[in-house]
PDB file of C-alpha atoms and ligand atoms in Angstrom:
ATOM      1  CA  MET A   1     -95.577  -4.975  31.012  1.00 48.00           C
ATOM      2  CA  ILE A   2     -92.911  -7.016  32.793  1.00 57.00           C
ATOM      3  CA  ASP A   3     -91.172  -3.824  33.918  1.00 86.00           C
ATOM      4  CA  ASN A   4     -94.309  -2.634  35.715  1.00 92.00           C
ATOM      5  CA  GLU A   5     -94.384  -5.940  37.567  1.00 95.00           C
ATOM      6  CA  ILE A   6     -90.715  -5.618  38.507  1.00 96.00           C
ATOM      7  CA  LYS A   7     -91.361  -2.102  39.814  1.00 95.00           C
ATOM      8  CA  ALA A   8     -94.403  -3.261  41.773  1.00 97.00           C
ATOM      9  CA  ALA A   9     -92.372  -6.144  43.214  1.00 98.00           C
ATOM     10  CA  CYS A  10     -89.601  -3.750  44.314  1.00 97.00           C
ATOM     11  CA  LYS A  11     -92.160  -1.505  45.994  1.00 97.00           C
ATOM     12  CA  MET A  12     -93.540  -4.477  47.911  1.00 98.00           C
ATOM     13  CA  ILE A  13     -90.038  -5.631  48.902  1.00 98.00           C
ATOM     14  CA  ASN A  14     -89.106  -2.099  50.007  1.00 96.00           C
ATOM     15  CA  THR A  15     -92.120  -1.801  52.292  1.00 96.00           C
ATOM     16  CA  SER A  16     -91.941  -5.308  53.763  1.00 97.00           C
ATOM     17  CA  LYS A  17     -90.035  -5.729  57.016  1.00 96.00           C
ATOM     18  CA  ASP A  18     -89.986  -9.510  56.816  1.00 97.00           C
ATOM     19  CA  THR A  19     -89.429 -11.063  53.385  1.00 98.00           C
ATOM     20  CA  LEU A  20     -88.576 -14.683  52.719  1.00 98.00           C
ATOM     21  CA  ILE A  21     -87.639 -16.461  49.507  1.00 98.00           C
ATOM     22  CA  LEU A  22     -88.763 -19.955  48.503  1.00 98.00           C
ATOM     23  CA  THR A  23     -86.741 -21.446  45.669  1.00 98.00           C
ATOM     24  CA  GLY A  24     -87.196 -24.545  43.531  1.00 97.00           C
ATOM     25  CA  ALA A  25     -85.369 -26.322  40.742  1.00 95.00           C
ATOM     26  CA  GLY A  26     -86.264 -23.543  38.237  1.00 96.00           C
ATOM     27  CA  ILE A  27     -83.705 -21.110  39.713  1.00 98.00           C
ATOM     28  CA  SER A  28     -80.930 -23.570  38.893  1.00 97.00           C
ATOM     29  CA  THR A  29     -81.865 -24.443  35.293  1.00 96.00           C
ATOM     30  CA  GLU A  30     -79.849 -21.395  34.167  1.00 97.00           C
ATOM     31  CA  SER A  31     -76.827 -23.039  35.822  1.00 97.00           C
ATOM     32  CA  GLY A  32     -77.418 -26.147  33.693  1.00 94.00           C
ATOM     33  CA  ILE A  33     -79.208 -28.390  36.208  1.00 92.00           C
ATOM     34  CA  PRO A  34     -82.457 -29.674  34.707  1.00 87.00           C
ATOM     35  CA  ASP A  35     -85.609 -29.254  36.797  1.00 85.00           C
ATOM     36  CA  PHE A  36     -88.263 -31.958  37.090  1.00 77.00           C
ATOM     37  CA  ARG A  37     -91.232 -30.573  35.209  1.00 72.00           C
ATOM     38  CA  SER A  38     -90.203 -28.141  32.429  1.00 69.00           C
ATOM     39  CA  PRO A  39     -91.536 -29.426  29.097  1.00 71.00           C
ATOM     40  CA  ASN A  40     -88.851 -31.210  26.956  1.00 67.00           C
ATOM     41  CA  THR A  41     -85.915 -30.540  29.322  1.00 64.00           C
ATOM     42  CA  GLY A  42     -87.329 -31.650  32.703  1.00 63.00           C
ATOM     43  CA  LEU A  43     -85.834 -34.802  34.222  1.00 64.00           C
ATOM     44  CA  TRP A  44     -89.274 -36.354  34.381  1.00 63.00           C
ATOM     45  CA  GLU A  45     -89.130 -36.759  30.574  1.00 61.00           C
ATOM     46  CA  LYS A  46     -86.104 -39.089  30.881  1.00 65.00           C
ATOM     47  CA  ILE A  47     -86.408 -40.977  34.136  1.00 67.00           C
ATOM     48  CA  ASP A  48     -88.914 -41.270  36.926  1.00 75.00           C
ATOM     49  CA  PRO A  49     -87.218 -39.459  39.829  1.00 67.00           C
ATOM     50  CA  MET A  50     -89.889 -40.806  42.134  1.00 71.00           C
ATOM     51  CA  GLU A  51     -88.454 -44.240  41.482  1.00 75.00           C
ATOM     52  CA  ALA A  52     -84.761 -43.454  40.949  1.00 79.00           C
ATOM     53  CA  LEU A  53     -84.644 -41.371  44.144  1.00 83.00           C
ATOM     54  CA  SER A  54     -86.735 -43.416  46.528  1.00 88.00           C
ATOM     55  CA  THR A  55     -85.916 -45.227  49.753  1.00 88.00           C
ATOM     56  CA  SER A  56     -87.579 -48.398  48.480  1.00 88.00           C
ATOM     57  CA  VAL A  57     -85.215 -48.592  45.461  1.00 90.00           C
ATOM     58  CA  LEU A  58     -82.246 -47.731  47.707  1.00 91.00           C
ATOM     59  CA  LEU A  59     -83.024 -50.627  50.024  1.00 89.00           C
ATOM     60  CA  ASN A  60     -84.394 -53.175  47.527  1.00 91.00           C
ATOM     61  CA  ASN A  61     -82.309 -52.436  44.445  1.00 91.00           C
ATOM     62  CA  PRO A  62     -79.256 -50.456  45.636  1.00 91.00           C
ATOM     63  CA  ARG A  63     -77.391 -50.942  42.343  1.00 91.00           C
ATOM     64  CA  LYS A  64     -80.196 -49.198  40.437  1.00 89.00           C
ATOM     65  CA  PHE A  65     -80.254 -46.432  43.043  1.00 92.00           C
ATOM     66  CA  TYR A  66     -76.490 -45.871  42.919  1.00 93.00           C
ATOM     67  CA  GLU A  67     -76.280 -46.085  39.120  1.00 88.00           C
ATOM     68  CA  GLU A  68     -79.289 -43.840  38.333  1.00 85.00           C
ATOM     69  CA  GLY A  69     -80.575 -41.684  41.210  1.00 87.00           C
ATOM     70  CA  PHE A  70     -77.204 -41.115  42.885  1.00 92.00           C
ATOM     71  CA  LYS A  71     -75.690 -39.964  39.587  1.00 88.00           C
ATOM     72  CA  LEU A  72     -78.286 -37.170  39.386  1.00 86.00           C
ATOM     73  CA  LEU A  73     -77.002 -35.927  42.726  1.00 90.00           C
ATOM     74  CA  THR A  74     -73.284 -36.150  42.006  1.00 91.00           C
ATOM     75  CA  ASP A  75     -73.732 -34.455  38.608  1.00 88.00           C
ATOM     76  CA  MET A  76     -74.556 -31.242  40.555  1.00 89.00           C
ATOM     77  CA  LYS A  77     -71.141 -31.084  42.241  1.00 87.00           C
ATOM     78  CA  ASP A  78     -69.192 -28.728  39.978  1.00 91.00           C
ATOM     79  CA  VAL A  79     -72.073 -26.515  38.872  1.00 96.00           C
ATOM     80  CA  LYS A  80     -71.785 -22.759  39.420  1.00 98.00           C
ATOM     81  CA  PRO A  81     -74.437 -20.362  40.733  1.00 98.00           C
ATOM     82  CA  ASN A  82     -76.079 -18.021  38.206  1.00 98.00           C
ATOM     83  CA  LYS A  83     -77.135 -14.371  38.416  1.00 98.00           C
ATOM     84  CA  GLY A  84     -80.409 -15.363  40.126  1.00 98.00           C
ATOM     85  CA  HIS A  85     -78.564 -17.001  43.053  1.00 98.00           C
ATOM     86  CA  ILE A  86     -76.151 -14.063  43.200  1.00 98.00           C
ATOM     87  CA  ALA A  87     -78.997 -11.504  43.209  1.00 98.00           C
ATOM     88  CA  LEU A  88     -80.590 -13.293  46.177  1.00 98.00           C
ATOM     89  CA  ALA A  89     -77.289 -13.257  48.086  1.00 98.00           C
ATOM     90  CA  GLU A  90     -77.042  -9.505  47.405  1.00 98.00           C
ATOM     91  CA  MET A  91     -80.610  -8.947  48.595  1.00 98.00           C
ATOM     92  CA  GLU A  92     -79.755 -10.668  51.870  1.00 98.00           C
ATOM     93  CA  GLU A  93     -76.554  -8.646  52.226  1.00 98.00           C
ATOM     94  CA  MET A  94     -78.520  -5.398  51.641  1.00 97.00           C
ATOM     95  CA  GLY A  95     -81.058  -6.418  54.291  1.00 97.00           C
ATOM     96  CA  PHE A  96     -84.047  -6.952  51.992  1.00 98.00           C
ATOM     97  CA  ILE A  97     -84.597 -10.630  52.757  1.00 98.00           C
ATOM     98  CA  LYS A  98     -84.463 -12.620  55.982  1.00 98.00           C
ATOM     99  CA  GLY A  99     -83.537 -15.952  54.447  1.00 98.00           C
ATOM    100  CA  ILE A 100     -84.038 -18.528  51.721  1.00 98.00           C
ATOM    101  CA  ILE A 101     -86.132 -21.654  52.018  1.00 98.00           C
ATOM    102  CA  THR A 102     -84.967 -23.967  49.269  1.00 98.00           C
ATOM    103  CA  GLN A 103     -86.225 -27.249  47.874  1.00 97.00           C
ATOM    104  CA  ASN A 104     -82.942 -27.523  45.989  1.00 96.00           C
ATOM    105  CA  ILE A 105     -80.108 -29.791  46.969  1.00 96.00           C
ATOM    106  CA  ASP A 106     -77.474 -28.299  44.674  1.00 96.00           C
ATOM    107  CA  ASN A 107     -75.606 -26.045  47.193  1.00 96.00           C
ATOM    108  CA  LEU A 108     -75.841 -23.114  44.767  1.00 98.00           C
ATOM    109  CA  HIS A 109     -77.240 -20.621  47.299  1.00 98.00           C
ATOM    110  CA  GLN A 110     -74.260 -21.341  49.572  1.00 98.00           C
ATOM    111  CA  LYS A 111     -71.856 -21.016  46.644  1.00 98.00           C
ATOM    112  CA  ALA A 112     -73.429 -17.641  45.746  1.00 98.00           C
ATOM    113  CA  GLY A 113     -72.814 -16.348  49.275  1.00 98.00           C
ATOM    114  CA  SER A 114     -76.278 -16.565  50.862  1.00 98.00           C
ATOM    115  CA  LYS A 115     -76.012 -17.103  54.615  1.00 98.00           C
ATOM    116  CA  ILE A 116     -79.452 -17.996  55.974  1.00 98.00           C
ATOM    117  CA  ILE A 117     -80.675 -21.043  54.062  1.00 98.00           C
ATOM    118  CA  TYR A 118     -83.283 -23.600  55.119  1.00 98.00           C
ATOM    119  CA  GLU A 119     -82.771 -26.758  53.058  1.00 98.00           C
ATOM    120  CA  VAL A 120     -86.151 -28.434  53.298  1.00 97.00           C
ATOM    121  CA  HIS A 121     -85.210 -31.319  50.985  1.00 95.00           C
ATOM    122  CA  GLY A 122     -81.768 -31.984  52.465  1.00 96.00           C
ATOM    123  CA  ASP A 123     -78.352 -31.473  50.861  1.00 95.00           C
ATOM    124  CA  THR A 124     -75.718 -33.102  48.677  1.00 95.00           C
ATOM    125  CA  ARG A 125     -72.801 -32.486  51.033  1.00 95.00           C
ATOM    126  CA  SER A 126     -73.420 -35.317  53.459  1.00 96.00           C
ATOM    127  CA  GLY A 127     -74.822 -38.804  53.937  1.00 97.00           C
ATOM    128  CA  ARG A 128     -75.701 -41.183  56.753  1.00 97.00           C
ATOM    129  CA  CYS A 129     -75.908 -44.827  57.672  1.00 97.00           C
ATOM    130  CA  THR A 130     -79.395 -46.311  57.288  1.00 95.00           C
ATOM    131  CA  SER A 131     -78.695 -48.571  60.316  1.00 96.00           C
ATOM    132  CA  CYS A 132     -76.757 -46.563  62.939  1.00 98.00           C
ATOM    133  CA  ASN A 133     -77.284 -43.007  61.599  1.00 97.00           C
ATOM    134  CA  ASN A 134     -73.517 -42.361  61.487  1.00 98.00           C
ATOM    135  CA  GLN A 135     -73.072 -39.027  59.622  1.00 98.00           C
ATOM    136  CA  VAL A 136     -70.471 -38.971  56.839  1.00 98.00           C
ATOM    137  CA  GLU A 137     -69.381 -36.687  53.979  1.00 97.00           C
ATOM    138  CA  LEU A 138     -71.033 -37.398  50.636  1.00 97.00           C
ATOM    139  CA  ASN A 139     -67.525 -37.938  49.266  1.00 96.00           C
ATOM    140  CA  ASN A 140     -67.298 -41.097  51.354  1.00 98.00           C
ATOM    141  CA  LEU A 141     -70.212 -42.533  49.326  1.00 97.00           C
ATOM    142  CA  VAL A 142     -68.816 -41.219  46.027  1.00 97.00           C
ATOM    143  CA  GLU A 143     -65.408 -42.829  46.625  1.00 97.00           C
ATOM    144  CA  GLN A 144     -66.918 -46.209  47.517  1.00 97.00           C
ATOM    145  CA  VAL A 145     -69.232 -46.173  44.474  1.00 96.00           C
ATOM    146  CA  LYS A 146     -66.196 -45.337  42.288  1.00 95.00           C
ATOM    147  CA  ARG A 147     -64.490 -48.460  43.710  1.00 96.00           C
ATOM    148  CA  GLU A 148     -67.650 -50.473  42.847  1.00 95.00           C
ATOM    149  CA  VAL A 149     -68.573 -50.901  46.530  1.00 96.00           C
ATOM    150  CA  ILE A 150     -72.317 -50.763  45.848  1.00 95.00           C
ATOM    151  CA  PRO A 151     -74.107 -50.027  48.069  1.00 95.00           C
ATOM    152  CA  PRO A 152     -71.444 -48.085  50.012  1.00 97.00           C
ATOM    153  CA  LYS A 153     -71.004 -49.326  53.578  1.00 97.00           C
ATOM    154  CA  CYS A 154     -70.795 -47.615  56.953  1.00 98.00           C
ATOM    155  CA  ASN A 155     -67.291 -48.022  58.432  1.00 97.00           C
ATOM    156  CA  ARG A 156     -68.800 -48.184  61.920  1.00 97.00           C
ATOM    157  CA  CYS A 157     -71.484 -50.878  61.601  1.00 98.00           C
ATOM    158  CA  GLY A 158     -71.410 -52.062  57.976  1.00 97.00           C
ATOM    159  CA  GLY A 159     -74.921 -50.720  57.257  1.00 96.00           C
ATOM    160  CA  ILE A 160     -75.938 -49.198  53.905  1.00 95.00           C
ATOM    161  CA  LEU A 161     -74.979 -45.539  53.442  1.00 96.00           C
ATOM    162  CA  ARG A 162     -77.398 -43.104  51.823  1.00 96.00           C
ATOM    163  CA  PRO A 163     -77.213 -39.430  50.839  1.00 96.00           C
ATOM    164  CA  ASN A 164     -78.840 -36.860  53.147  1.00 96.00           C
ATOM    165  CA  VAL A 165     -81.323 -35.755  50.517  1.00 95.00           C
ATOM    166  CA  VAL A 166     -85.030 -36.133  51.161  1.00 94.00           C
ATOM    167  CA  MET A 167     -86.237 -38.910  48.911  1.00 89.00           C
ATOM    168  CA  PHE A 168     -89.727 -40.010  48.047  1.00 79.00           C
ATOM    169  CA  GLY A 169     -90.973 -41.853  51.108  1.00 79.00           C
ATOM    170  CA  ASP A 170     -88.816 -39.862  53.590  1.00 90.00           C
ATOM    171  CA  GLN A 171     -89.832 -37.470  56.359  1.00 89.00           C
ATOM    172  CA  LEU A 172     -88.782 -33.833  55.992  1.00 93.00           C
ATOM    173  CA  PRO A 173     -85.874 -32.468  58.082  1.00 93.00           C
ATOM    174  CA  LYS A 174     -86.318 -29.956  60.932  1.00 95.00           C
ATOM    175  CA  ASP A 175     -85.545 -27.098  58.517  1.00 96.00           C
ATOM    176  CA  PHE A 176     -89.041 -27.616  57.161  1.00 97.00           C
ATOM    177  CA  ASN A 177     -90.653 -26.998  60.563  1.00 97.00           C
ATOM    178  CA  ILE A 178     -88.579 -23.830  60.959  1.00 98.00           C
ATOM    179  CA  ALA A 179     -89.613 -22.698  57.463  1.00 98.00           C
ATOM    180  CA  TRP A 180     -93.265 -23.365  58.282  1.00 98.00           C
ATOM    181  CA  ASP A 181     -93.127 -21.072  61.346  1.00 97.00           C
ATOM    182  CA  LEU A 182     -91.204 -18.372  59.516  1.00 98.00           C
ATOM    183  CA  VAL A 183     -93.627 -18.253  56.584  1.00 98.00           C
ATOM    184  CA  GLN A 184     -96.594 -18.069  58.946  1.00 96.00           C
ATOM    185  CA  ASN A 185     -95.143 -14.895  60.438  1.00 96.00           C
ATOM    186  CA  CYS A 186     -93.553 -13.255  57.406  1.00 97.00           C
ATOM    187  CA  GLU A 187     -94.957 -10.259  55.525  1.00 98.00           C
ATOM    188  CA  LEU A 188     -93.923 -11.332  52.056  1.00 98.00           C
ATOM    189  CA  LEU A 189     -92.962 -14.616  50.410  1.00 98.00           C
ATOM    190  CA  ILE A 190     -91.266 -14.595  47.016  1.00 98.00           C
ATOM    191  CA  VAL A 191     -91.379 -17.941  45.209  1.00 98.00           C
ATOM    192  CA  VAL A 192     -88.683 -18.411  42.563  1.00 98.00           C
ATOM    193  CA  GLY A 193     -88.587 -21.276  40.052  1.00 98.00           C
ATOM    194  CA  SER A 194     -90.992 -23.761  41.562  1.00 97.00           C
ATOM    195  CA  SER A 195     -94.031 -25.446  40.086  1.00 95.00           C
ATOM    196  CA  LEU A 196     -95.374 -25.505  43.694  1.00 96.00           C
ATOM    197  CA  SER A 197     -96.621 -29.007  43.112  1.00 92.00           C
ATOM    198  CA  VAL A 198     -94.504 -30.926  45.648  1.00 87.00           C
ATOM    199  CA  ALA A 199     -96.222 -31.283  49.049  1.00 90.00           C
ATOM    200  CA  PRO A 200     -95.824 -30.271  51.807  1.00 92.00           C
ATOM    201  CA  VAL A 201     -93.737 -27.309  50.533  1.00 94.00           C
ATOM    202  CA  SER A 202     -96.709 -26.470  48.327  1.00 95.00           C
ATOM    203  CA  TYR A 203     -98.685 -25.579  51.499  1.00 96.00           C
ATOM    204  CA  LEU A 204     -96.357 -22.675  52.310  1.00 97.00           C
ATOM    205  CA  PRO A 205     -97.544 -20.022  49.785  1.00 97.00           C
ATOM    206  CA  GLN A 206    -101.109 -20.015  51.087  1.00 95.00           C
ATOM    207  CA  MET A 207     -99.829 -19.075  54.568  1.00 96.00           C
ATOM    208  CA  ALA A 208     -97.995 -15.948  53.432  1.00 96.00           C
ATOM    209  CA  SER A 209     -99.666 -12.551  53.840  1.00 96.00           C
ATOM    210  CA  ARG A 210     -98.281 -11.391  50.512  1.00 98.00           C
ATOM    211  CA  LEU A 211     -97.014 -13.465  47.643  1.00 98.00           C
ATOM    212  CA  ILE A 212     -94.859 -12.811  44.587  1.00 98.00           C
ATOM    213  CA  ILE A 213     -94.211 -15.652  42.115  1.00 98.00           C
ATOM    214  CA  ILE A 214     -91.320 -15.576  39.646  1.00 98.00           C
ATOM    215  CA  ASN A 215     -91.706 -18.647  37.447  1.00 98.00           C
ATOM    216  CA  LEU A 216     -91.765 -19.439  33.731  1.00 97.00           C
ATOM    217  CA  GLY A 217     -94.593 -21.958  33.982  1.00 96.00           C
ATOM    218  CA  SER A 218     -97.943 -21.616  35.716  1.00 97.00           C
ATOM    219  CA  THR A 219     -98.465 -22.634  39.339  1.00 97.00           C
ATOM    220  CA  PRO A 220    -101.629 -23.450  41.301  1.00 97.00           C
ATOM    221  CA  PHE A 221    -101.039 -20.203  43.269  1.00 97.00           C
ATOM    222  CA  ASP A 222    -100.885 -17.727  40.375  1.00 97.00           C
ATOM    223  CA  ARG A 223    -104.431 -16.480  41.047  1.00 97.00           C
ATOM    224  CA  GLN A 224    -103.741 -15.983  44.715  1.00 96.00           C
ATOM    225  CA  ALA A 225    -100.423 -14.168  44.204  1.00 98.00           C
ATOM    226  CA  ASP A 226    -100.169 -10.382  44.431  1.00 98.00           C
ATOM    227  CA  ILE A 227     -97.672 -10.315  41.575  1.00 98.00           C
ATOM    228  CA  VAL A 228     -96.726 -13.013  39.036  1.00 98.00           C
ATOM    229  CA  ILE A 229     -93.580 -12.505  36.957  1.00 97.00           C
ATOM    230  CA  LYS A 230     -93.317 -15.003  34.117  1.00 97.00           C
ATOM    231  CA  GLU A 231     -89.696 -14.434  33.273  1.00 96.00           C
ATOM    232  CA  ARG A 232     -86.391 -16.276  33.631  1.00 97.00           C
ATOM    233  CA  ALA A 233     -85.480 -16.160  37.303  1.00 98.00           C
ATOM    234  CA  GLY A 234     -81.969 -14.834  36.646  1.00 98.00           C
ATOM    235  CA  ASP A 235     -83.218 -11.916  34.529  1.00 97.00           C
ATOM    236  CA  ALA A 236     -86.081 -11.011  36.875  1.00 98.00           C
ATOM    237  CA  LEU A 237     -83.960 -11.141  40.054  1.00 98.00           C
ATOM    238  CA  ASP A 238     -81.152  -9.204  38.399  1.00 97.00           C
ATOM    239  CA  LYS A 239     -83.588  -6.418  37.459  1.00 97.00           C
ATOM    240  CA  ILE A 240     -85.100  -6.442  40.938  1.00 97.00           C
ATOM    241  CA  VAL A 241     -81.736  -6.160  42.667  1.00 97.00           C
ATOM    242  CA  ASN A 242     -80.668  -3.325  40.357  1.00 95.00           C
ATOM    243  CA  GLU A 243     -83.897  -1.422  41.072  1.00 95.00           C
ATOM    244  CA  LEU A 244     -83.438  -1.972  44.809  1.00 95.00           C
ATOM    245  CA  LYS A 245     -79.878  -0.633  44.573  1.00 94.00           C
ATOM    246  CA  LYS A 246     -81.242   2.527  42.947  1.00 89.00           C
ATOM    247  CA  GLY A 247     -83.532   2.935  45.915  1.00 81.00           C
ATOM    248  CA  THR A 248     -86.724   2.731  43.833  1.00 59.00           C
TER     249      THR A 248
HETATM  250  P1  NAD B 301     -90.270 -28.365  39.300  1.00 89.33           P
HETATM  251  O1  NAD B 301     -89.403 -29.043  38.283  1.00 89.33           O
HETATM  252  O2  NAD B 301     -91.518 -29.028  39.706  1.00 89.33           O
HETATM  253  O3  NAD B 301     -90.658 -26.930  38.729  1.00 89.33           O
HETATM  254  C1  NAD B 301     -89.695 -26.032  38.255  1.00 89.33           C
HETATM  255  C2  NAD B 301     -90.428 -24.787  37.775  1.00 89.33           C
HETATM  256  O4  NAD B 301     -89.439 -23.828  37.422  1.00 89.33           O
HETATM  257  C3  NAD B 301     -91.301 -25.024  36.549  1.00 89.33           C
HETATM  258  O5  NAD B 301     -92.613 -24.538  36.811  1.00 89.33           O
HETATM  259  C4  NAD B 301     -90.612 -24.217  35.441  1.00 89.33           C
HETATM  260  O6  NAD B 301     -91.552 -23.570  34.596  1.00 89.33           O
HETATM  261  C5  NAD B 301     -89.831 -23.205  36.217  1.00 89.33           C
HETATM  262  N1  NAD B 301     -88.589 -22.784  35.587  1.00 89.33           N
HETATM  263  C6  NAD B 301     -87.682 -23.551  34.919  1.00 89.33           C
HETATM  264  N2  NAD B 301     -86.631 -22.799  34.541  1.00 89.33           N
HETATM  265  C7  NAD B 301     -86.896 -21.544  34.974  1.00 89.33           C
HETATM  266  C8  NAD B 301     -86.180 -20.315  34.893  1.00 89.33           C
HETATM  267  N3  NAD B 301     -84.991 -20.221  34.276  1.00 89.33           N
HETATM  268  N4  NAD B 301     -86.729 -19.208  35.468  1.00 89.33           N
HETATM  269  C9  NAD B 301     -87.942 -19.272  36.087  1.00 89.33           C
HETATM  270  N5  NAD B 301     -88.668 -20.413  36.173  1.00 89.33           N
HETATM  271  C10 NAD B 301     -88.136 -21.524  35.645  1.00 89.33           C
HETATM  272  O7  NAD B 301     -89.347 -28.004  40.537  1.00 89.33           O
HETATM  273  P2  NAD B 301     -89.723 -27.845  42.084  1.00 89.33           P
HETATM  274  O8  NAD B 301     -90.994 -27.114  42.226  1.00 89.33           O
HETATM  275  O9  NAD B 301     -88.486 -27.355  42.745  1.00 89.33           O
HETATM  276  O10 NAD B 301     -89.991 -29.343  42.572  1.00 89.33           O
HETATM  277  C11 NAD B 301     -89.150 -30.382  42.155  1.00 89.33           C
HETATM  278  C12 NAD B 301     -88.417 -31.132  43.252  1.00 89.33           C
HETATM  279  O11 NAD B 301     -87.224 -31.601  42.637  1.00 89.33           O
HETATM  280  C13 NAD B 301     -87.955 -30.341  44.417  1.00 89.33           C
HETATM  281  O12 NAD B 301     -88.274 -31.096  45.512  1.00 89.33           O
HETATM  282  C14 NAD B 301     -86.423 -30.268  44.310  1.00 89.33           C
HETATM  283  O13 NAD B 301     -85.841 -30.710  45.528  1.00 89.33           O
HETATM  284  C15 NAD B 301     -86.055 -31.335  43.333  1.00 89.33           C
HETATM  285  N6  NAD B 301     -85.041 -30.924  42.324  1.00 89.33           N
HETATM  286  C16 NAD B 301     -83.991 -30.171  42.714  1.00 89.33           C
HETATM  287  C17 NAD B 301     -83.054 -29.789  41.776  1.00 89.33           C
HETATM  288  C18 NAD B 301     -81.898 -28.925  42.247  1.00 89.33           C
HETATM  289  O14 NAD B 301     -81.469 -29.059  43.385  1.00 89.33           O
HETATM  290  N7  NAD B 301     -81.395 -28.021  41.379  1.00 89.33           N
HETATM  291  C19 NAD B 301     -83.180 -30.163  40.444  1.00 89.33           C
HETATM  292  C20 NAD B 301     -84.275 -30.976  40.086  1.00 89.33           C
HETATM  293  C21 NAD B 301     -85.213 -31.343  41.037  1.00 89.33           C
END
């Protein structure tokens, strides 16, 4: 059953001249980073990320932000990519995909060797000053928090530093506008490990001519998709890449 879907997906990938990938937190659960919405293990069961990672908490209760939300971000630092990330890097190298649009902020696509990555929810490599927009390395924030300087301060103007991740209440970076245009013109979008419930990223699948979804849970786009593969992302992508290597 699953194997027929994998074969059908490979056929679609082989015939498409313009394929994009859209990843979410589900591709990184196999690396040990919890997603938001998986039953029992999702972060939502333990804390409310909408609160812990929001600009209003950062500005009104920075200690809470830096002790709860910020820790979620720094916990991702030493995590390694899994076979799903590696399969996607191989697919790019072999010329099957034109790039990855990711909602993730864990740097795992970069670590796996992918080159063209649109980070629509920001990254955990850098930060900025909320007053003068001075750009700094995330390590600057980490070091200050370690020394109990909470909130960490900008060395240029003394303003509050924040990570460059998109938090609840923030605008999306320009990578999102690029992703929007690319999806509008692509032939095939493959969604991997996303519940597709976070707007405005959740508007992207309906713009794609063809859609494949690889996700353990259901999504609002399963009916619209050409192929739905309900399997672990690492296993499914590994099989796909091996089939593509065989030329099938
Ligand atoms: P989500 O938590 O809403 O959904 C994750 C989906 O992945 C679920 O439907 C789940 O069934 C599925 N899933 C879990 N493990 C899987 C696996 N091994 N194989 C296949 N599917 C699997 O995640 P989302 O849609 O990305 O939205 C959550 C938001 O949280 C995003 O904005 C993202 O930026 C952020 N987030 C990022 C990380 C990260 O960077 N790794 C982690 C947690 C949350």
